[in-house]
Coordinates of C-alpha atoms in Angstrom, one line a residue:
X118 CA -22.0 5.3 4.2
X119 CA -19.6 8.4 5.2
X120 CA -17.5 8.9 2.1
X121 CA -19.7 8.1 -0.3
X122 CA -21.4 10.4 -2.8
X123 CA -24.0 12.8 -1.5
X124 CA -22.5 11.6 2.4
X125 CA -21.1 13.8 5.0
X126 CA -17.4 13.3 4.0
X127 CA -17.0 12.8 0.5
X128 CA -15.6 16.3 0.1
X129 CA -12.5 14.2 2.0
X130 CA -12.2 11.1 -0.9
X131 CA -9.9 11.6 -3.6
X132 CA -7.4 14.2 -2.2
X133 CA -5.0 15.3 0.5
X134 CA -7.4 17.0 2.9
X135 CA -4.6 17.0 5.7
X136 CA -5.4 21.0 6.5
X137 CA -9.4 20.6 6.7
X138 CA -8.6 17.2 9.2
X139 CA -6.5 19.3 11.3
X140 CA -9.1 22.3 11.5
X141 CA -12.4 19.8 11.4
X142 CA -13.1 21.9 8.2
X143 CA -15.0 20.9 4.9
X144 CA -15.1 24.1 3.5
X145 CA -13.5 23.9 -0.1
X146 CA -10.7 26.5 0.7
X147 CA -9.2 23.9 3.6
X148 CA -9.4 20.4 1.5
X149 CA -5.5 21.2 1.0
X150 CA -2.1 19.7 1.9
X151 CA -1.1 22.7 2.9
X152 CA -0.3 23.0 6.9
X153 CA 1.0 26.3 6.9
X154 CA 0.0 28.5 9.6
X155 CA -1.9 25.6 11.6
X156 CA -1.8 26.2 15.1
X157 CA 0.1 23.9 17.7
X158 CA -3.5 22.7 18.7
X159 CA -4.1 22.1 15.3
X160 CA -1.3 19.8 14.2
X161 CA -1.7 17.7 17.6
X162 CA -5.2 17.1 16.6
X163 CA -4.3 16.4 13.1
X164 CA -1.6 12.9 14.7
X165 CA -4.4 12.4 17.0
X166 CA -6.6 11.8 14.2
X167 CA -4.5 10.4 11.7
X168 CA -2.9 7.7 14.3
X169 CA -5.9 7.0 16.1
X170 CA -8.3 7.1 13.8
X171 CA -7.4 6.8 9.9
X172 CA -4.5 4.6 10.5
X173 CA -6.1 2.1 13.1
X174 CA -9.2 2.1 11.4
X175 CA -8.8 2.1 7.5
X176 CA -5.8 0.2 5.2
X177 CA -4.0 2.5 3.4
X178 CA -4.2 1.6 0.0
X179 CA -2.5 4.5 -2.1
X180 CA -1.2 8.1 -2.2
X181 CA -2.2 11.2 -3.2
X182 CA -0.8 12.1 -6.6
X183 CA 1.0 14.9 -4.9
X184 CA 3.3 12.5 -3.7
X185 CA 4.0 10.2 -6.5
X186 CA 4.0 12.3 -9.7
X187 CA 6.2 15.7 -10.1
X188 CA 4.0 18.6 -10.9
X189 CA 4.7 17.9 -14.7
X190 CA 2.5 14.7 -13.9
X191 CA 5.7 12.5 -14.6
X192 CA 6.5 9.7 -12.1
X193 CA 8.3 10.9 -8.7
X194 CA 11.3 8.5 -9.0
X195 CA 12.3 9.3 -5.7
X196 CA 9.3 8.1 -3.9
X197 CA 9.3 5.5 -1.5
X198 CA 6.4 4.8 0.8
X199 CA 9.2 3.6 3.6
X200 CA 9.9 7.3 3.5
X201 CA 6.5 8.5 4.2
X202 CA 5.7 10.1 7.9
X203 CA 3.9 8.2 10.0
X204 CA 4.3 4.8 7.8
X205 CA 6.2 1.7 8.3
X206 CA 6.0 -0.1 5.7
X207 CA 4.7 -3.1 7.3
X208 CA 1.8 -1.3 7.9
X209 CA 1.0 -1.2 4.8
X210 CA 0.5 -4.8 4.0

């Protein structure tokens, strides 16, 4: 209803939209993982939204390719879900 094709938050689907969530923005320029230059208030909002909305409401089903693949597309052999920020491996299963 919210994330499907044509739905209000569809722009967030399938990408790391961290900046957009922090800024409460659906501007395509903000739909990125880059948090450079965010204010302390935006970073706090991001943590609050992640922990109290996304993590509380939705199961973790995967990671964006930026985390699990190298820039050349090869697998990132150093990727470990348990090392990812905000996650405990038990939260994922």
